[in-house]
XYZ file of C-alpha atoms in Angstrom:
725
model
C 119.279 89.814 131.628
C 117.411 89.640 134.877
C 116.806 86.307 136.590
C 113.222 86.203 135.231
C 114.547 86.176 131.691
C 117.061 83.449 132.498
C 114.176 81.386 133.867
C 112.336 81.924 130.607
C 115.418 80.752 128.723
C 115.492 77.522 130.731
C 111.854 76.912 129.972
C 112.396 77.758 126.309
C 115.201 75.230 126.091
C 112.992 72.586 127.669
C 110.270 73.289 125.115
C 112.662 72.737 122.229
C 114.057 69.388 123.378
C 113.850 66.542 120.902
C 110.641 64.538 121.253
C 111.098 60.938 122.339
C 109.808 57.835 120.562
C 106.230 56.630 120.889
C 105.610 54.893 124.234
C 105.972 51.124 124.261
C 102.694 49.256 124.081
C 100.796 52.108 122.418
C 97.920 51.128 120.097
C 98.726 50.723 116.401
C 96.844 53.891 115.569
C 98.860 55.865 118.093
C 102.088 54.375 116.727
C 101.036 55.351 113.214
C 100.278 58.913 114.232
C 103.518 59.137 116.185
C 105.438 57.772 113.190
C 103.848 60.293 110.848
C 104.631 63.123 113.256
C 108.229 61.921 113.543
C 108.517 61.866 109.749
C 107.373 65.483 109.648
C 109.914 66.435 112.306
C 112.718 64.789 110.344
C 111.619 66.536 107.159
C 111.557 69.917 108.876
C 114.966 69.358 110.505
C 116.508 68.432 107.152
C 114.920 71.432 105.445
C 116.315 73.761 108.110
C 119.798 72.286 107.827
C 119.795 72.422 104.025
C 118.301 75.928 103.973
C 115.333 74.921 101.803
C 112.121 76.684 102.798
C 110.292 74.868 100.002
C 110.848 71.594 101.836
C 109.116 72.737 105.031
C 105.615 71.208 104.649
C 103.175 74.159 104.420
C 100.665 72.231 106.516
C 103.164 72.011 109.375
C 102.447 75.638 110.292
C 98.779 74.744 110.768
C 99.164 71.458 112.634
C 97.027 70.990 115.724
C 100.153 69.897 117.607
C 102.007 73.085 118.680
C 105.302 71.159 118.812
C 105.170 70.711 115.023
C 104.288 74.364 114.468
C 107.197 75.397 116.687
C 109.669 73.289 114.715
C 108.356 74.683 111.429
C 108.606 78.286 112.630
C 112.107 77.620 113.977
C 113.185 76.169 110.646
C 111.815 79.105 108.643
C 113.399 81.590 111.048
C 116.807 80.001 110.445
C 116.381 79.589 106.694
C 115.476 83.274 106.148
C 113.860 82.722 102.764
C 113.048 85.715 100.568
C 109.358 84.881 100.940
C 108.439 86.208 104.374
C 104.721 85.362 104.139
C 104.980 82.119 106.176
C 106.734 83.903 109.042
C 104.291 86.806 108.924
C 101.506 84.244 109.201
C 103.216 82.413 112.061
C 103.575 85.723 113.900
C 99.812 85.593 114.496
C 99.907 82.081 115.987
C 98.208 81.615 119.362
C 101.241 79.725 120.700
C 103.852 82.009 122.259
C 106.785 79.896 121.119
C 105.638 79.901 117.497
C 105.184 83.669 117.676
C 108.626 84.073 119.249
C 110.349 82.098 116.486
C 108.431 83.999 113.806
C 109.381 87.341 115.364
C 113.004 86.270 115.570
C 113.055 85.263 111.919
C 111.431 88.523 110.813
C 113.963 90.498 112.814
C 116.904 88.593 111.350
C 115.608 89.082 107.793
C 114.642 92.734 108.198
C 117.119 94.093 105.649
C 115.137 95.484 102.761
C 111.859 95.018 104.668
C 112.551 97.208 107.699
C 109.329 99.228 107.704
C 107.037 96.341 106.749
C 108.460 93.971 109.325
C 108.550 96.643 112.030
C 104.892 97.504 111.437
C 103.878 93.832 111.589
C 105.886 93.284 114.772
C 104.512 96.419 116.407
C 100.949 95.449 115.540
C 101.391 91.968 117.011
C 102.978 93.409 120.133
C 99.974 95.680 120.630
C 97.723 92.614 120.831
C 99.364 91.378 124.044
C 98.303 92.285 127.537
C 101.347 94.245 128.743
C 100.762 93.364 132.366
C 100.474 89.633 131.792
C 103.060 87.584 133.613
C 105.775 85.687 131.804
C 104.295 82.964 129.654
C 105.522 79.410 129.529
C 107.791 78.346 127.989
C 108.900 81.649 126.423
C 107.448 85.110 126.280
C 106.780 86.284 122.751
C 106.925 89.919 123.849
C 110.660 89.621 124.482
C 111.271 88.126 121.030
C 109.168 90.811 119.321
C 110.867 93.663 121.153
C 114.338 92.359 120.285
C 113.257 91.828 116.672
C 112.168 95.464 116.499
C 115.649 96.428 117.639
C 117.130 94.463 114.762
C 114.841 96.157 112.260
C 115.433 99.695 113.517
C 113.745 102.670 111.914
C 111.256 105.179 113.285
C 108.370 102.749 113.806
C 110.579 100.331 115.729
C 112.200 103.016 117.859
C 108.894 104.668 118.759
C 107.384 101.327 119.736
C 110.383 100.424 121.868
C 110.331 103.774 123.670
C 106.659 103.376 124.391
C 107.148 99.923 125.936
C 110.134 101.069 127.943
C 108.046 103.879 129.414
C 105.070 101.703 130.306
C 104.624 101.317 134.028
C 101.788 98.826 133.551
C 103.949 96.292 131.683
C 105.700 93.258 133.149
C 109.194 94.282 134.345
C 111.099 91.910 132.077
C 109.671 93.606 128.980
C 111.425 96.828 130.000
C 114.765 94.998 129.909
C 113.987 93.654 126.442
C 112.931 97.095 125.170
C 116.106 98.627 126.609
C 118.322 96.029 124.958
C 116.483 96.530 121.672
C 117.090 100.288 121.842
C 120.739 99.383 122.342
C 120.601 97.416 119.094
C 119.145 100.478 117.353
C 121.851 102.708 118.843
C 124.560 100.314 117.709
C 123.323 100.317 114.124
C 122.911 104.090 114.063
C 126.062 104.923 116.037
C 124.219 107.208 118.430
C 121.262 107.390 120.801
C 118.564 109.865 119.808
C 117.592 112.489 122.364
C 114.097 111.026 122.627
C 115.411 107.531 123.283
C 118.065 108.852 125.662
C 115.374 110.502 127.731
C 113.284 107.334 127.854
C 116.304 105.239 128.839
C 117.386 107.594 131.621
C 113.838 107.841 132.909
C 113.775 104.033 133.125
C 117.045 103.674 134.993
C 116.090 106.392 137.467
C 112.575 105.200 138.257
C 111.589 102.805 141.020
C 112.322 99.997 140.605
C 115.178 100.969 138.279
C 115.757 99.341 134.894
C 119.552 99.043 134.944
C 119.468 97.393 131.512
C 118.557 100.850 130.183
C 122.237 101.829 130.494
C 123.186 99.224 127.883
C 122.329 101.469 124.926
C 124.761 104.193 126.007
C 127.618 101.722 125.908
C 126.731 100.552 122.399
C 126.722 104.004 120.782
C 129.769 105.974 119.708
C 128.010 109.228 120.529
C 125.556 109.761 123.397
C 125.276 113.554 123.427
C 127.458 113.853 126.513
C 127.214 117.659 126.625
C 123.431 117.581 127.011
C 123.066 114.282 128.857
C 126.423 113.833 130.613
C 125.410 114.954 134.121
C 122.230 112.903 134.106
C 123.915 109.835 132.627
C 126.706 110.174 135.183
C 124.242 110.306 138.063
C 122.300 107.306 136.783
C 125.437 105.199 136.239
C 126.849 106.121 139.645
C 123.636 105.076 141.357
C 123.612 101.786 139.462
C 127.108 100.953 140.756
C 125.533 100.402 144.152
C 123.195 97.711 142.786
C 125.088 94.409 142.336
C 123.880 92.132 139.570
C 124.600 91.171 135.997
C 123.348 94.523 134.658
C 125.851 96.534 136.741
C 128.304 95.826 133.915
C 126.340 98.317 131.771
C 126.727 101.024 134.410
C 130.508 100.657 134.270
C 130.534 100.998 130.495
C 128.130 103.955 130.592
C 130.466 105.833 132.940
C 133.052 105.844 130.174
C 130.557 107.677 127.946
C 129.429 110.177 130.566
C 132.533 112.381 130.447
C 135.662 112.944 132.496
C 133.749 113.301 135.770
C 133.243 109.532 135.797
C 136.973 108.781 135.946
C 137.194 108.586 139.734
C 134.286 106.144 139.899
C 135.848 103.954 137.238
C 139.165 104.015 139.053
C 137.378 102.803 142.175
C 135.798 99.930 140.229
C 139.121 98.897 138.711
C 140.905 98.956 142.068
C 138.263 97.142 144.121
C 137.795 93.393 144.412
C 134.196 94.085 145.412
C 133.450 94.337 141.700
C 133.508 91.367 139.330
C 136.464 90.694 137.015
C 134.416 91.680 133.914
C 133.366 94.938 135.583
C 136.966 95.750 136.483
C 138.247 94.951 132.990
C 135.505 97.108 131.486
C 136.367 99.930 133.903
C 139.939 99.874 132.583
C 138.771 100.089 128.975
C 136.342 102.877 129.840
C 139.109 104.863 131.525
C 141.068 104.599 128.303
C 138.316 106.605 126.589
C 138.578 109.524 129.006
C 141.978 110.875 127.929
C 144.015 112.694 130.613
C 141.443 112.390 133.393
C 141.067 108.710 132.646
C 144.812 108.121 132.463
C 145.385 109.601 135.899
C 142.735 107.383 137.506
C 143.869 104.392 135.456
C 147.499 104.565 136.540
C 146.481 105.217 140.137
C 144.346 102.071 140.169
C 147.047 100.125 138.345
C 149.503 100.959 141.089
C 147.009 99.652 143.640
C 146.299 96.297 142.020
C 149.748 95.444 140.666
C 151.197 92.583 142.751
C 154.666 92.701 144.195
C 155.703 89.303 142.814
C 155.219 87.520 139.516
C 153.932 84.349 141.165
C 150.885 86.348 142.276
C 149.720 86.679 138.665
C 147.053 84.029 139.050
C 143.302 83.755 138.622
C 141.553 86.702 137.017
C 144.233 89.293 137.945
C 146.336 88.953 134.731
C 143.309 89.695 132.561
C 142.412 92.759 134.614
C 146.027 93.982 134.486
C 146.288 93.488 130.746
C 143.051 95.417 130.234
C 144.493 98.261 132.315
C 147.856 98.215 130.529
C 146.149 98.119 127.146
C 144.214 101.278 128.061
C 147.347 103.261 128.989
C 148.060 105.926 126.371
C 150.743 108.506 125.633
C 148.335 111.113 127.008
C 149.133 110.070 130.573
C 150.351 112.578 133.173
C 154.079 113.249 133.502
C 155.904 111.264 136.172
C 153.066 108.720 136.391
C 154.990 105.766 135.009
C 155.953 104.101 138.306
C 153.324 101.310 137.971
C 154.545 100.582 134.436
C 158.154 100.244 135.574
C 157.041 98.041 138.439
C 155.178 95.795 135.998
C 158.311 95.345 133.877
C 160.215 94.115 136.939
C 157.850 91.257 137.826
C 159.700 87.937 137.821
C 158.610 84.364 137.244
C 160.232 82.223 139.962
C 162.598 79.497 138.750
C 160.741 76.379 137.673
C 157.442 78.230 137.141
C 154.796 76.551 134.992
C 154.625 77.724 131.359
C 151.242 79.362 132.014
C 152.690 81.608 134.734
C 155.760 82.461 132.641
C 153.432 83.410 129.789
C 151.362 85.699 132.017
C 154.438 87.377 133.482
C 155.837 87.960 129.984
C 152.551 89.373 128.706
C 152.245 91.854 131.576
C 155.921 92.861 131.416
C 155.888 93.397 127.652
C 152.575 95.308 127.637
C 154.069 97.715 130.183
C 157.415 97.846 128.380
C 155.790 98.839 125.080
C 154.034 101.758 126.768
C 157.329 102.927 128.252
C 159.294 102.460 125.021
C 157.190 105.060 123.154
C 158.186 103.606 119.800
C 161.809 102.788 120.679
C 161.626 99.213 119.421
C 165.242 98.468 120.371
C 165.060 99.849 123.931
C 166.420 97.773 126.783
C 163.037 97.600 128.481
C 161.485 95.933 125.431
C 164.430 93.680 124.655
C 164.344 92.157 128.124
C 160.624 91.978 128.784
C 159.912 88.427 127.584
C 160.974 85.663 129.939
C 159.129 82.949 127.995
C 158.857 81.776 124.399
C 159.308 85.209 122.815
C 155.777 85.826 121.544
C 154.971 88.641 123.988
C 158.299 90.330 123.274
C 157.799 90.167 119.520
C 154.288 91.568 119.850
C 155.647 94.433 121.960
C 158.412 95.254 119.477
C 155.938 95.192 116.602
C 153.631 97.618 118.415
C 156.605 99.923 118.994
C 157.688 99.691 115.353
C 154.166 100.489 114.203
C 154.407 103.873 115.942
C 156.939 105.328 113.475
C 158.072 105.184 109.866
C 159.413 101.794 108.841
C 162.627 102.873 107.185
C 166.271 101.833 107.550
C 166.863 99.930 110.798
C 163.171 99.970 111.709
C 162.348 98.345 108.378
C 164.886 95.605 109.012
C 163.447 94.993 112.461
C 159.957 94.780 110.990
C 161.156 92.252 108.412
C 162.490 90.115 111.250
C 159.081 90.112 112.919
C 157.341 89.100 109.672
C 159.330 85.850 109.877
C 158.094 85.070 113.394
C 157.241 81.467 114.181
C 154.320 82.746 116.250
C 151.506 82.855 113.752
C 149.514 85.646 115.404
C 152.585 87.876 115.552
C 153.385 87.157 111.913
C 149.838 88.009 110.863
C 149.930 91.248 112.850
C 153.226 92.171 111.157
C 151.707 91.558 107.725
C 148.671 93.664 108.586
C 151.019 96.549 109.479
C 151.645 96.993 105.731
C 148.269 98.734 105.377
C 149.501 101.630 107.559
C 153.001 101.988 106.099
C 153.218 102.800 102.387
C 156.877 103.697 102.887
C 157.692 99.975 103.025
C 157.637 99.956 99.237
C 159.253 96.909 97.641
C 159.984 95.363 101.053
C 156.259 94.793 101.457
C 156.024 92.998 98.103
C 158.303 90.154 99.143
C 156.579 89.789 102.524
C 153.126 89.647 100.946
C 154.217 87.203 98.248
C 155.725 84.939 100.873
C 152.572 85.148 102.983
C 150.288 84.364 100.043
C 152.388 81.256 99.420
C 151.923 80.026 102.989
C 150.031 76.802 103.748
C 148.537 78.558 106.802
C 145.026 79.737 105.992
C 145.142 82.692 108.366
C 148.424 84.039 107.010
C 147.025 83.873 103.470
C 143.791 85.557 104.525
C 145.581 88.457 106.224
C 147.869 88.980 103.227
C 144.923 88.842 100.835
C 143.095 91.458 102.894
C 146.131 93.756 102.591
C 146.203 93.186 98.827
C 142.506 94.005 98.556
C 142.935 97.192 100.598
C 145.931 98.516 98.615
C 146.241 96.880 95.173
C 147.893 100.042 93.825
C 150.983 99.408 95.942
C 151.643 96.071 94.251
C 152.420 97.420 90.796
C 155.973 98.061 89.622
C 157.549 99.657 86.588
C 156.786 97.544 83.517
C 159.629 95.515 81.991
C 159.404 97.558 78.784
C 159.895 100.756 80.766
C 162.883 99.287 82.590
C 164.482 98.239 79.285
C 163.835 101.654 77.806
C 165.509 103.312 80.776
C 168.707 101.404 79.930
C 168.528 102.096 76.191
C 170.184 105.387 75.204
C 168.233 105.338 71.928
C 164.842 105.188 73.665
C 162.718 108.324 73.949
C 162.720 110.075 77.330
C 160.369 108.617 79.957
C 156.822 109.946 80.180
C 155.178 111.332 83.296
C 152.938 108.228 83.402
C 155.151 105.193 82.758
C 153.568 101.794 82.240
C 153.224 99.606 85.292
C 152.539 95.910 85.804
C 151.665 93.664 88.701
C 154.731 92.522 90.608
C 155.671 89.078 89.302
C 156.146 87.578 92.771
C 152.717 88.752 93.908
C 151.107 87.435 90.720
C 152.715 83.995 91.106
C 151.809 83.730 94.768
C 148.235 84.866 94.198
C 147.714 82.343 91.412
C 149.124 79.585 93.610
C 146.804 80.576 96.462
C 143.815 80.508 94.099
C 144.801 77.055 92.885
C 145.167 75.679 96.415
C 142.397 73.346 97.598
C 141.262 75.174 100.725
C 138.955 73.240 103.031
C 135.259 74.195 102.732
C 135.140 75.647 106.245
C 138.035 78.081 105.589
C 135.517 80.673 104.500
C 137.514 83.749 105.566
C 140.500 82.686 103.484
C 138.431 81.906 100.412
C 136.504 85.181 100.639
C 139.702 87.185 101.089
C 141.154 85.579 97.955
C 138.038 86.481 95.964
C 138.380 90.143 96.942
C 142.141 90.310 96.441
C 142.291 88.561 93.075
C 139.521 90.716 91.618
C 141.172 93.875 92.972
C 144.288 92.852 91.003
C 142.200 92.146 87.862
C 143.606 88.634 87.527
C 141.820 86.469 84.976
C 142.101 83.565 87.381
C 140.476 85.784 89.999
C 137.339 86.289 87.970
C 137.057 82.540 87.412
C 137.624 81.946 91.134
C 134.918 84.467 92.003
C 132.488 82.916 89.517
C 133.057 79.543 91.140
C 132.499 81.101 94.564
C 129.272 82.538 93.184
C 127.927 78.963 93.056
C 129.304 77.925 96.440
C 126.903 76.127 98.789
C 127.740 78.639 101.542
C 125.562 81.757 101.590
C 128.313 83.972 103.045
C 130.716 83.015 100.240
C 128.041 83.642 97.592
C 127.140 87.019 99.063
C 130.779 88.110 99.188
C 131.385 86.888 95.631
C 128.418 88.862 94.308
C 129.628 92.010 96.041
C 133.191 91.546 94.750
C 132.054 90.899 91.192
C 129.865 93.997 91.264
C 132.808 96.065 92.570
C 134.917 94.664 89.717
C 132.440 96.042 87.178
C 130.163 93.091 86.517
C 126.743 94.693 86.219
C 123.857 92.969 87.927
C 126.102 90.412 89.602
C 123.946 87.995 91.572
C 124.785 84.666 93.150
C 121.549 82.765 93.814
C 121.576 79.564 95.859
C 122.201 76.384 93.874
C 119.152 74.401 92.800
C 120.475 71.144 94.229
C 120.229 70.896 98.038
C 123.366 70.929 100.120
C 124.539 67.757 101.765
C 122.735 67.386 105.055
C 124.833 67.459 108.217
C 126.135 64.035 109.202
C 124.798 64.584 112.708
C 121.149 64.723 111.607
C 119.376 61.689 112.995
C 122.290 60.967 115.329
C 122.078 63.956 117.686
C 123.055 63.575 121.302
C 119.940 63.002 123.386
C 120.837 65.088 126.432
C 123.206 67.771 127.658
C 126.752 66.402 127.822
C 129.579 67.884 129.881
C 133.073 68.129 128.433
C 135.914 68.702 130.903
C 138.926 70.714 129.710
C 142.261 70.814 131.496
C 143.642 74.199 130.396
C 147.144 74.762 131.756
C 146.355 73.629 135.263
C 142.753 74.834 135.452
C 139.849 72.400 135.280
C 136.986 73.924 133.298
C 133.766 72.484 131.950
C 131.293 73.030 129.130
C 127.870 71.405 129.119
C 126.816 71.133 125.483
C 123.022 71.285 125.246
C 121.262 69.941 122.112
C 117.943 71.649 122.873
C 118.428 74.546 120.474
C 121.482 73.562 118.429
C 121.428 69.756 118.217
C 123.790 69.481 115.242
C 126.374 71.868 116.710
C 126.235 70.328 120.194
C 126.653 66.856 118.726
C 129.566 68.038 116.562
C 131.466 69.593 119.454
C 131.019 66.567 121.701
C 132.209 64.290 118.888
C 135.266 66.487 118.285
C 136.034 66.389 121.993
C 135.791 62.592 122.025
C 138.062 62.336 118.972
C 140.855 64.281 120.663
C 140.527 67.244 118.285
C 140.713 69.833 121.058
C 143.662 68.273 122.874
C 146.692 70.525 122.403
C 144.634 73.396 120.996
C 145.739 76.911 121.974
C 143.263 79.446 123.337
C 143.753 82.016 120.592
C 141.510 84.861 121.742
C 140.757 86.312 125.163
C 139.116 89.690 125.737
C 138.983 90.049 129.540
C 135.461 90.656 130.738
C 134.008 89.748 127.358
C 134.910 86.430 125.801
C 137.252 83.429 125.623
C 137.493 81.756 122.204
C 139.097 78.448 121.240
C 138.829 75.537 118.853
C 141.321 76.288 116.052
C 144.272 73.934 115.762
C 146.053 76.637 113.752
C 145.982 78.883 116.844
C 144.956 82.084 115.038
C 141.169 81.864 114.731
C 140.986 81.188 110.989
C 140.873 77.382 111.039
C 138.296 74.723 111.724
C 137.740 71.001 111.643
C 137.514 70.818 107.851
C 133.723 70.447 107.847
C 131.408 73.497 107.822
C 128.674 73.903 110.403
C 125.476 75.712 109.492
C 123.941 78.146 111.987
C 121.358 77.091 114.535
C 120.802 80.553 115.970
C 118.011 81.268 118.459
C 116.321 84.215 120.196
C 117.946 83.498 123.536
C 120.234 85.687 125.690
C 123.982 85.340 126.169
C 124.790 85.794 129.836
C 127.910 85.012 131.872
C 129.483 81.651 130.929
C 127.113 80.925 128.068
C 128.695 79.134 125.112
C 128.215 79.943 121.437
C 129.504 78.953 118.005
C 132.188 81.311 116.693
C 131.406 82.644 113.222
C 132.806 84.768 110.410
C 129.381 85.188 108.812
C 126.268 83.121 108.365
C 126.821 79.345 108.245
C 130.590 79.676 108.752
C 130.934 77.678 111.973
C 133.117 74.610 112.259
C 135.016 73.761 115.453
C 135.448 77.082 117.239
C 133.410 78.088 120.274
C 133.344 81.050 122.615
C 132.489 81.464 126.287
C 131.006 84.802 127.342
C 132.326 86.295 130.564
C 129.524 88.824 131.131
C 126.074 89.775 129.867
C 126.401 90.514 126.142
C 123.014 91.377 124.591
C 124.539 92.275 121.218
C 125.329 88.568 120.739
C 121.718 87.488 121.349
C 120.287 85.818 118.276
C 123.436 86.420 116.228
C 125.237 83.240 117.302
C 124.062 79.740 118.090
C 123.683 79.108 121.820
C 125.105 75.630 122.487
C 125.379 75.388 126.249
C 126.845 76.721 129.462
C 130.330 76.654 130.969
C 131.557 76.232 134.533
C 134.808 77.046 136.280
C 137.039 80.122 136.411
C 137.011 81.167 132.774
C 138.050 84.688 133.829
C 141.439 83.166 134.634
C 142.116 81.909 131.091
C 144.748 83.807 129.092
C 145.644 83.915 125.408
C 148.196 81.234 124.642
C 146.920 78.800 127.271
C 146.869 75.224 126.003
C 144.188 72.573 126.373
C 146.267 69.767 127.860
C 143.539 67.142 128.212
C 139.868 66.650 127.336
C 137.355 64.297 128.906
C 133.713 63.693 127.982
C 131.531 62.774 130.928
C 129.375 59.880 129.829
């Protein structure tokens, strides 16, 4: 967002800080009032954490003190109770912050109420003076516009277009309307012609609204035939305007047709653009087929260093984005940059981080050159480190062809990898290769028996996707085939679930998975019901009463798919255990310093909006939890994710963390709680590398990072952690 919106965020955070104790020496009456107010605050905080709207005092929404009303509206927005009347009432509050929280909550709970919520939001928006300057501490117009984007529908889209077109409105509202139209486009998969026209008008007016290009990057289809030339012109012009929103121009060029390839190649090759913009340019070129491949390989040849020891800073991420976008549709005789990448060397005695980066770049290039030849020399010799990059490259090559004979044996070798992410990727390959037959049964059974939550989850997902492949000829049919007195076989012989799969699945269901391993538990619900196991139905029924809303929702859906009519999983009557951090939250933003393979990086955890989460992460840092943790996910230009000691993104600390989401933007180096659904946080966090409006409101904002996070690579290790007191 523009700087004005970031200023609003800072003010919003300040408004949500925890109130301090009553001043010393205050009169008894003042102390009594302060004590009563503090009791109300504690009650509201507990109700929000335990997801119990009934425990939010109704009078708190009508308190004279706006701070109490704000806390109540925030709690109800996060609880998302079926009864939306309190939030609809709070939407009319005279305080902008109360209105903002109410709008956010109505947007997040729009499903099933899209038209009603959109009409209420649009009506409230119409009551504001469009030209009024930004209010303190937060502007409700931004929250309402973004909420309309979450609701979608004709009323929402028409309202958003109207506000985007207004020339009498405050400039920051145009950004919010543009982002909201991007939310609509993302849900629909396309940008309507009417909205496309409004967006292009906005980006081409004076002053331009560069945020209007965001929507074109969120849609799969943008009507390039009708709008391509105009979109191309608008995106090209925006490239000359540095700022956070220029990222959207780069992405839009990839949707504007092949004529944008040269511009994207220029972005990728030039250090005048930011690392996220260059990484996005590479991905956008990958969408443009032959024209994109030509520009991509030309830029790759320009930026590829001559020596492996030059793979430092943000360059490896940019190179990997470019290599990942290379396709088989590239021009003939254009492989010179790929061959050059495979010849990069790590000097003797190089640090593990450099060796890892060299191996990743070499093996990405080698896989493109191998064209499915998994046993080619270029792939066999690409990894100069611990073998993970080489195994990943061979697996990608194997996945290109049928897994039979020698290729099947090579795949089986990869399924036994000691690198958990490679093993999980090899298991997932089963979904695309039915020819694996019985070989897949043993691999899946072994994976389901694993103590690693992620391995089990991936295997269970494969089982759920293809339960039919796990049945074998029944024992009675096999005996009959050996009995000369038996009648001839029928065209539909009896089948039964493979015994190894059945044993492993039952063992996985009986395992005591930690409460925060939500993805694993949900995957087992789906898989066991797909196999019609009796134990699976009992497991799903138990999940139906789980304290976690995401588990209950998934259980209800799985039971309905398994034929249980009217399957519902209401929340339990008894309240959940309140978070241990309640009442013990950190009082101020606290910086945690991470030494990640030679780089010193920081995260300032801010309790203003997510006090429980911020307190949890600081406590985990103090305990040494993050020391030795591997950075398991990096998408250059987008996000860095860490916090799982299992190194694959499925694990946590053992204790669930409920969501403290907020209507605030995610800009470069903002920090959020990684999730697999509502209330599924634990110990994992992410750091955004660029403006990412689609994350706004969907994840809890917990602070801001500092340092060169663009230089972090997958596999980097947190060597040391320090909390600045």
